[in-house]
Each structure stands twice: as C-alpha cells, then as structure tokens.
Coordinates of C-alpha atoms and ligand atoms in Angstrom, one line a residue:
X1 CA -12.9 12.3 9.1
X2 CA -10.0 14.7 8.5
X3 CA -7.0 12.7 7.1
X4 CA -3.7 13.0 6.0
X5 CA -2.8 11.8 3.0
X6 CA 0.4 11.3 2.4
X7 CA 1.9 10.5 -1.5
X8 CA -1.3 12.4 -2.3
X9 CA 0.4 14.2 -5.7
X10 CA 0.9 10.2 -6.8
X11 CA -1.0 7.9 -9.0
X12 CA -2.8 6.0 -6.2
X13 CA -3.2 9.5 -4.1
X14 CA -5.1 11.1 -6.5
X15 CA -7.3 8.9 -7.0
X16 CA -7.7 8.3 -3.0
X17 CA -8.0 12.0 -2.8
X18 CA -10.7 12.3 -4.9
X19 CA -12.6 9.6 -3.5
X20 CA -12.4 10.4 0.0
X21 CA -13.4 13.8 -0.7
X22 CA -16.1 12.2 -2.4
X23 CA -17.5 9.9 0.5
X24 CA -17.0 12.8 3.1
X25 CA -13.7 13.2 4.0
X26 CA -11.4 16.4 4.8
X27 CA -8.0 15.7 2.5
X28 CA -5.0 17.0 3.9
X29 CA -2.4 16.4 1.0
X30 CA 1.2 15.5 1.7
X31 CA 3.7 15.3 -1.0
X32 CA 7.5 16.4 -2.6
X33 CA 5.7 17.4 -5.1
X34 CA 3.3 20.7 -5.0
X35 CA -0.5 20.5 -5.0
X36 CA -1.7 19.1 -8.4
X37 CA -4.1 20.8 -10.1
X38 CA -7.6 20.1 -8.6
X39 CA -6.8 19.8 -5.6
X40 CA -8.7 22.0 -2.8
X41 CA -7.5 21.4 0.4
X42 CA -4.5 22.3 3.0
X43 CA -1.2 20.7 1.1
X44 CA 2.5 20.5 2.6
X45 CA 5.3 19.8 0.5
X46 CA 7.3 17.5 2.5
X47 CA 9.8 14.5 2.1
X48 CA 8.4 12.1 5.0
X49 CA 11.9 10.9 5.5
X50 CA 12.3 14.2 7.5
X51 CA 11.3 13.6 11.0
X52 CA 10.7 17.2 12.0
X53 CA 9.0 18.3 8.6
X54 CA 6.6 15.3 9.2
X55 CA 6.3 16.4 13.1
X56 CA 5.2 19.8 12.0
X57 CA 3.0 18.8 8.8
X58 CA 1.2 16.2 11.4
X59 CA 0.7 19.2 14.2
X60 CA 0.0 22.0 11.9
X61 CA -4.2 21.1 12.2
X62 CA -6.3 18.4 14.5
X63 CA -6.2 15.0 12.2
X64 CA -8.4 11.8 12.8
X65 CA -6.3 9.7 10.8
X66 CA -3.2 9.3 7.9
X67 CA -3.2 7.6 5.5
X68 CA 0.4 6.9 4.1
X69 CA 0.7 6.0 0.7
X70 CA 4.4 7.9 -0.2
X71 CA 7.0 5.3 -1.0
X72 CA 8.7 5.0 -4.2
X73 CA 6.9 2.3 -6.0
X74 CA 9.9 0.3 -7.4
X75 CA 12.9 -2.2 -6.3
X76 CA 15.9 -0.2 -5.2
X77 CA 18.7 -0.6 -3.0
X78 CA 18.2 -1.7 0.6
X79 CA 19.6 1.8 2.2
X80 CA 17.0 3.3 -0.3
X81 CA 14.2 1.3 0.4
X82 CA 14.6 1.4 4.2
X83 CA 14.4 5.0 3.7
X84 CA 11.1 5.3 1.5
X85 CA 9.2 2.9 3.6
X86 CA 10.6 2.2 7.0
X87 CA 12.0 5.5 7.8
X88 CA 9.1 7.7 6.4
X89 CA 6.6 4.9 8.6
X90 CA 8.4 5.5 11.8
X91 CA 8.2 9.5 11.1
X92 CA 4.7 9.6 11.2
X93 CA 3.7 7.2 13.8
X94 CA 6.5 9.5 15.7
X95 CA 4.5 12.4 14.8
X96 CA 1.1 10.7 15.3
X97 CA 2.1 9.8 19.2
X98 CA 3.5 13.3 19.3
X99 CA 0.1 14.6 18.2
X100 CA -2.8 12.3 19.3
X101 CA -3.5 11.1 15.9
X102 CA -4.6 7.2 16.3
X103 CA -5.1 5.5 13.3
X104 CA -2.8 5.1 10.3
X105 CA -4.1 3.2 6.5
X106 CA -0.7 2.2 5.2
X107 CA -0.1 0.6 1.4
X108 CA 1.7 -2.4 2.0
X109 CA 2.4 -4.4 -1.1
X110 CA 1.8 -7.7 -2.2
X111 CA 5.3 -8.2 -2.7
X112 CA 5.5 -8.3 1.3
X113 CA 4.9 -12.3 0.8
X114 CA 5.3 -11.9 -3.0
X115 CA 8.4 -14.7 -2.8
X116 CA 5.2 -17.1 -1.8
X117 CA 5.0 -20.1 -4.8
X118 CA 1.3 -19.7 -6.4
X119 CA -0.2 -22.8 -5.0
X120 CA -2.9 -21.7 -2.8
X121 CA -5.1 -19.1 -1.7
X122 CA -2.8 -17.1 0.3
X123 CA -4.2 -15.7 4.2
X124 CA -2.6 -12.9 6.0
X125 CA -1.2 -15.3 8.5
X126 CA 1.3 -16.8 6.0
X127 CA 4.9 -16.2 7.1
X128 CA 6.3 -12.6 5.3
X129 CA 8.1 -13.7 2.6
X130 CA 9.3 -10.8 0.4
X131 CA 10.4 -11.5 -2.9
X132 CA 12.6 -8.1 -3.7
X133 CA 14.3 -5.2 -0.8
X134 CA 10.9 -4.0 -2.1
X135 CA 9.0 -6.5 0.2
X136 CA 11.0 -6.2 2.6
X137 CA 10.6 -2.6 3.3
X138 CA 7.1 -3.7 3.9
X139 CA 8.0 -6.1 6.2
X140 CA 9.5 -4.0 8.0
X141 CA 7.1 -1.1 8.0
X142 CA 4.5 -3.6 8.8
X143 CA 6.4 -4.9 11.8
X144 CA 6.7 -1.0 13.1
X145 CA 2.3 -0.4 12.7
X146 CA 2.8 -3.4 15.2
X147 CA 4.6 -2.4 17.5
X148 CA 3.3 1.4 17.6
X149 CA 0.3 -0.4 17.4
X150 CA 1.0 -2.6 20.8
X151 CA 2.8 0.0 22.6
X152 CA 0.6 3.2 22.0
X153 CA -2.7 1.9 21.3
X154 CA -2.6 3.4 17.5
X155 CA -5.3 1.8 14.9
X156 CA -2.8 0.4 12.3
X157 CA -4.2 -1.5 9.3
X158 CA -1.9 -2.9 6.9
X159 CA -3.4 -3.3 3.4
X160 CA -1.2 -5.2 1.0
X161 CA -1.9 -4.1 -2.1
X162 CA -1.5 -6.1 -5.1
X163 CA -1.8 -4.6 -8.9
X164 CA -3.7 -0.7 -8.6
X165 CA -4.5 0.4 -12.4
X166 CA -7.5 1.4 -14.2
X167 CA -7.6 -2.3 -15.7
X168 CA -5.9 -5.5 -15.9
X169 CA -3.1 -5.8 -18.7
X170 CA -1.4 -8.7 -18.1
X171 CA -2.8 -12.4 -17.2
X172 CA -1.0 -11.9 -13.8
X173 CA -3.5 -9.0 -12.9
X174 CA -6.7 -11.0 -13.4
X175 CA -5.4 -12.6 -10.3
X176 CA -4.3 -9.2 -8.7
X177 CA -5.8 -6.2 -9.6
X178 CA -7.0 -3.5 -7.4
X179 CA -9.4 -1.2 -9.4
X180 CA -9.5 2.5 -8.2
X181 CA -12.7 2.4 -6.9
X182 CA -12.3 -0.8 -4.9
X183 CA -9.3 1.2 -3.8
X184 CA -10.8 4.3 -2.8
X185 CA -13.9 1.5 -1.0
X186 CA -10.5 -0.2 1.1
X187 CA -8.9 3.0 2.6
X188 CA -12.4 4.2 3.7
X189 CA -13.5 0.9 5.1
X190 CA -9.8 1.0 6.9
X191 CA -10.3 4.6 8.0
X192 CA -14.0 3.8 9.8
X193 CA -13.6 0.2 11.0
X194 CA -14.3 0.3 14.5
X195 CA -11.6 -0.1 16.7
X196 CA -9.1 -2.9 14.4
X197 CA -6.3 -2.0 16.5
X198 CA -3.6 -3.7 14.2
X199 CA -5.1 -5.2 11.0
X200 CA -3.8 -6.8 7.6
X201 CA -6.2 -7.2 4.7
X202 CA -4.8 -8.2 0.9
X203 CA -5.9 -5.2 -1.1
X204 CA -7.6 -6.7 -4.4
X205 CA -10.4 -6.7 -5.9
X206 CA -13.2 -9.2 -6.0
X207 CA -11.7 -10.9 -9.1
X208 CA -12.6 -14.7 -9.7
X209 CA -8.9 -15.7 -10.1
X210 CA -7.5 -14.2 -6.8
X211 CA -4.4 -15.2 -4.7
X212 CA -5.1 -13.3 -1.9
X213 CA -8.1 -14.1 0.6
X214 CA -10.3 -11.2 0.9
X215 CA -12.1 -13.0 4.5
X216 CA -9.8 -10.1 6.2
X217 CA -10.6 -7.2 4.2
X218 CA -14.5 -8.0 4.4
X219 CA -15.0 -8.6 8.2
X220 CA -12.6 -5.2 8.8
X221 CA -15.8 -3.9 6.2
X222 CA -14.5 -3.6 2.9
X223 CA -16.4 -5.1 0.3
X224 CA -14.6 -5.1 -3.4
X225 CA -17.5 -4.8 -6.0
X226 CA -14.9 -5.4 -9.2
X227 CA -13.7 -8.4 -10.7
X228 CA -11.0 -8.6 -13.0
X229 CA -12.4 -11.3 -14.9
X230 CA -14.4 -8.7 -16.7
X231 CA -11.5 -7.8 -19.0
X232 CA -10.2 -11.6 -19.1
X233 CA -11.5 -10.9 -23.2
X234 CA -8.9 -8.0 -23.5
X235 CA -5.8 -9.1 -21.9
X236 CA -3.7 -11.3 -24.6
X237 CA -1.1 -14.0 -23.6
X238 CA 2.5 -13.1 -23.1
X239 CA 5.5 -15.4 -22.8
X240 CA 6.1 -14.1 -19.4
X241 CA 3.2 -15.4 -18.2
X242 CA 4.4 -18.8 -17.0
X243 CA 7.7 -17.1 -15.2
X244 CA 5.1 -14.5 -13.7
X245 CA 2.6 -17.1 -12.3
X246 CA 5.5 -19.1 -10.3
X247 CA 5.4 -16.7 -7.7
X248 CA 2.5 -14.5 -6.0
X249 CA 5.3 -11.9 -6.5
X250 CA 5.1 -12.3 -10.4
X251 CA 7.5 -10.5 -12.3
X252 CA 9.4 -9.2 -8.7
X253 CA 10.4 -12.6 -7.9
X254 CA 12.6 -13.6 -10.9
X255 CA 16.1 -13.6 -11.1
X256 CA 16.1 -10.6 -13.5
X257 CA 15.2 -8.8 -9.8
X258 CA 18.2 -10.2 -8.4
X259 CA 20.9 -7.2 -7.0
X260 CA 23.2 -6.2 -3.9
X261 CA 21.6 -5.3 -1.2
X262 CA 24.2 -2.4 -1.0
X263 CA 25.2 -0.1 -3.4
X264 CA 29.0 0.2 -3.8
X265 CA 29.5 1.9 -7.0
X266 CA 29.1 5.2 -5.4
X267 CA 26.3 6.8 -7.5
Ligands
15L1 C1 3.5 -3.1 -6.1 O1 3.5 -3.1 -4.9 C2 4.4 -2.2 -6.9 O2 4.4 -0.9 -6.3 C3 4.0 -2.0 -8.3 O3 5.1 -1.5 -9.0 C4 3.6 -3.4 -8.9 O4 4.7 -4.2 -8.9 C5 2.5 -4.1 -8.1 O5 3.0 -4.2 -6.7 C6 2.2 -5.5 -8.6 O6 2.5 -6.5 -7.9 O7 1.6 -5.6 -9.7

C-alpha cells in the first residue's frame, strides 16, 4: 500500500517507517521536521494544523491510506492540544474526502480512558474517560474518525496506544508497553484489515500484566508477539509505583497533572 505517514521524522514514525517499508509498503513521510537521514521516499515538510498545506501534501500523489501519528506527545493547554490532535485530524480526513483516500491508522493514546481506576481489564467499549487535555484531544479526535467514518464511508481505526519504547522501565509498563515491533505488526494489521470501517483496538503488547483487552486488536488481525514480562527481572521498584497503578492513566492522572485548561499568562 502507499501510505502517508504523518509524524514520520518522530520516535514512533521512524520506527513505523522502517517497518512498513520493510513488510511492503510505499512511505510517504510527513513531518515539520525535514527528512531524517535514511529515509528514501517522497517527504513534505508540513505542519498538519494547516488545512491547505495538508490538502496539497494529501493530493500531491495517489495514497491508499494515512497513517497519522504527528501530535505532540505531552499534556499542554487545551487551545494547544485541540490544535495538535483535533485540528491536524480533521485536516486530513478533509484532505482524504477531498482526495479519495479511505482509510486512516490514527495513534490514539491510552490516556483517552486513562482517568479509568485499575480494577479490571479494560474493553474499548468503556466510557472515554481522559485523565489529562491530553486524553481528551483523543477523545475528541476519536469522535471525528467516527463521524468521517459514518458520513463518508472512510476506514478509521483508532489504536490507543499505551507505553511505545524499546523496553519496559518502570512497573507501570509491564502492564503497558507497546514494543516497536508489535507496533510496526498493529499499523500494518490496521492498514490491511478488510473493510473495519470504524475500529478501536488498545495498542499493547502481549504482556501478561495487561490493562487493556487485546480481543479487539486480534479479530481486526493484529497479533502482538511480545510480552513485557520478559524484562519484569530488570525493572526495579520505585515509590511512584503505587500512585502510578491507581489509575490506567498512571503518572497522567495525578494531581501533579492538574492545570487550567486555558492559558492566561500570555506566553
Ligand atoms: C502516551 O500517550 C504519551 O504520549 C506518552 O508520553 C506516555 O505518557 C504514554 O502515553 C504512557 O502512557 O506511558
């Protein structure tokens, strides 16, 4: 498939890149930032909150799919989050009705229902409950894959991503990690599924301690083949780890997280 990737200069983009590439893809990279080294392919340099750039990066060659992974990765305030998830979200599935492109892989977060006390294994149909402006930028941006996804027939599939690293370093992650091959295996089984039409899947990996169900990701035909367990030996106890396992959320739920929506300083 030819795909656009967008946030492809980032940590998870790379490594998506690379993978794609690997199992057969065409990469077409889409980033502020110019074409890392290594990269072979078509880039734009674009800032997905511009409606028009994003029209013309989308047009400028035929595209099977996106796959949208630019956001900025941390709590912010709620003008700025809007921006980095919602707005950049609705410029693309703009751009993808504009330009017959009918399936979008987007990088939700766990922190999408992150506010969620740790008491069970949680399924995709439990009520969104962010824990930061974070999550609910996700929300949000989920809510808009569904409604693109009702009104224009566009494959949308949700994958809420918990802890992407190369291994678990906290206790927190033996419950969410997502390793970067089981990543790379998740955006390929989104990009091929047949026909998911809108679709949420938790985006771990097959680790023994998990909070998220993985029934959605496996019948949309991803199959996680790592398990955080394996480092279990390696990651020592920290005194946050009580605070961090209240909340599915972990460290994003605390108070520490806690800030005005709007930013009033002027800065
Ligand atoms: C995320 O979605 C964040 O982008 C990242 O910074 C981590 O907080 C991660 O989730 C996590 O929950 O570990």
């Amino acid at each position: 498939m030819k795909v656009l990737l967008t946030g492809a200069a980032g940590s998870i983009g790379q490594v998506v890149s690379l993978g794609l590439v690997d199992r057969g893809h065409e990469v077409v990279g889409l980033d502020l930032a110019r074409t890392p080294d290594g990269f072979d392919g078509t880039w734009h340099t674009v800032d997905c909150v511009d409606p028009d750039a994003v029209a013309d990066a989308v047009g400028a060659q035929p595209l099977d799919a996106v796959v949208h992974l630019a956001s900025h990765p941390d709590e912010a305030s709620l003008p700025a989050t809007l921006a980095s998830h919602v707005i950049t979200t609705a410029a693309l599935l703009d751009a993808m009705v504009e330009h017959q492109v009918d399936r979008i892989v987007y990088a939700s977060s766990n922190h999408a229902v992150g506010r969620t006390p740790r008491t069970h294994l949680l399924g995709i149909d439990a009520r969104p409950r962010p824990d930061t402006f974070y999550g609910v930028g996700k929300v949000a941006a989920e809510a808009l894959l569904s409604l693109y996804a009702d009104r224009h027939g566009i494959d949308a599939i949700a994958c809420r991503i918990g802890s992407f690293l190369p291994e678990p370093a906290s206790v927190r992650h033996l419950s969410t990690w997502l390793s970067h091959d089981d990543c790379v295996r998740m955006v390929d089984a989104a990009l091929t599924a047949p026909a998911p039409g809108f679709a949420m899947i938790y985006g771990i990996s097959a680790n023994t301690r998990a909070w998220w169900d993985l029934t959605p990701g496996r019948e949309l035909g991803y199959h996680p083949r790592d398990d955080a367990e394996e480092f279990a030996g390696r990651v020592a106890p920290a005194p946050a780890d009580a605070d961090e396992a209240a909340y599915v959320g972990g460290p994003f739920a605390l108070p520490a997280f806690h800030r005005s929506a709007l930013d009033r300083t002027g800065e």
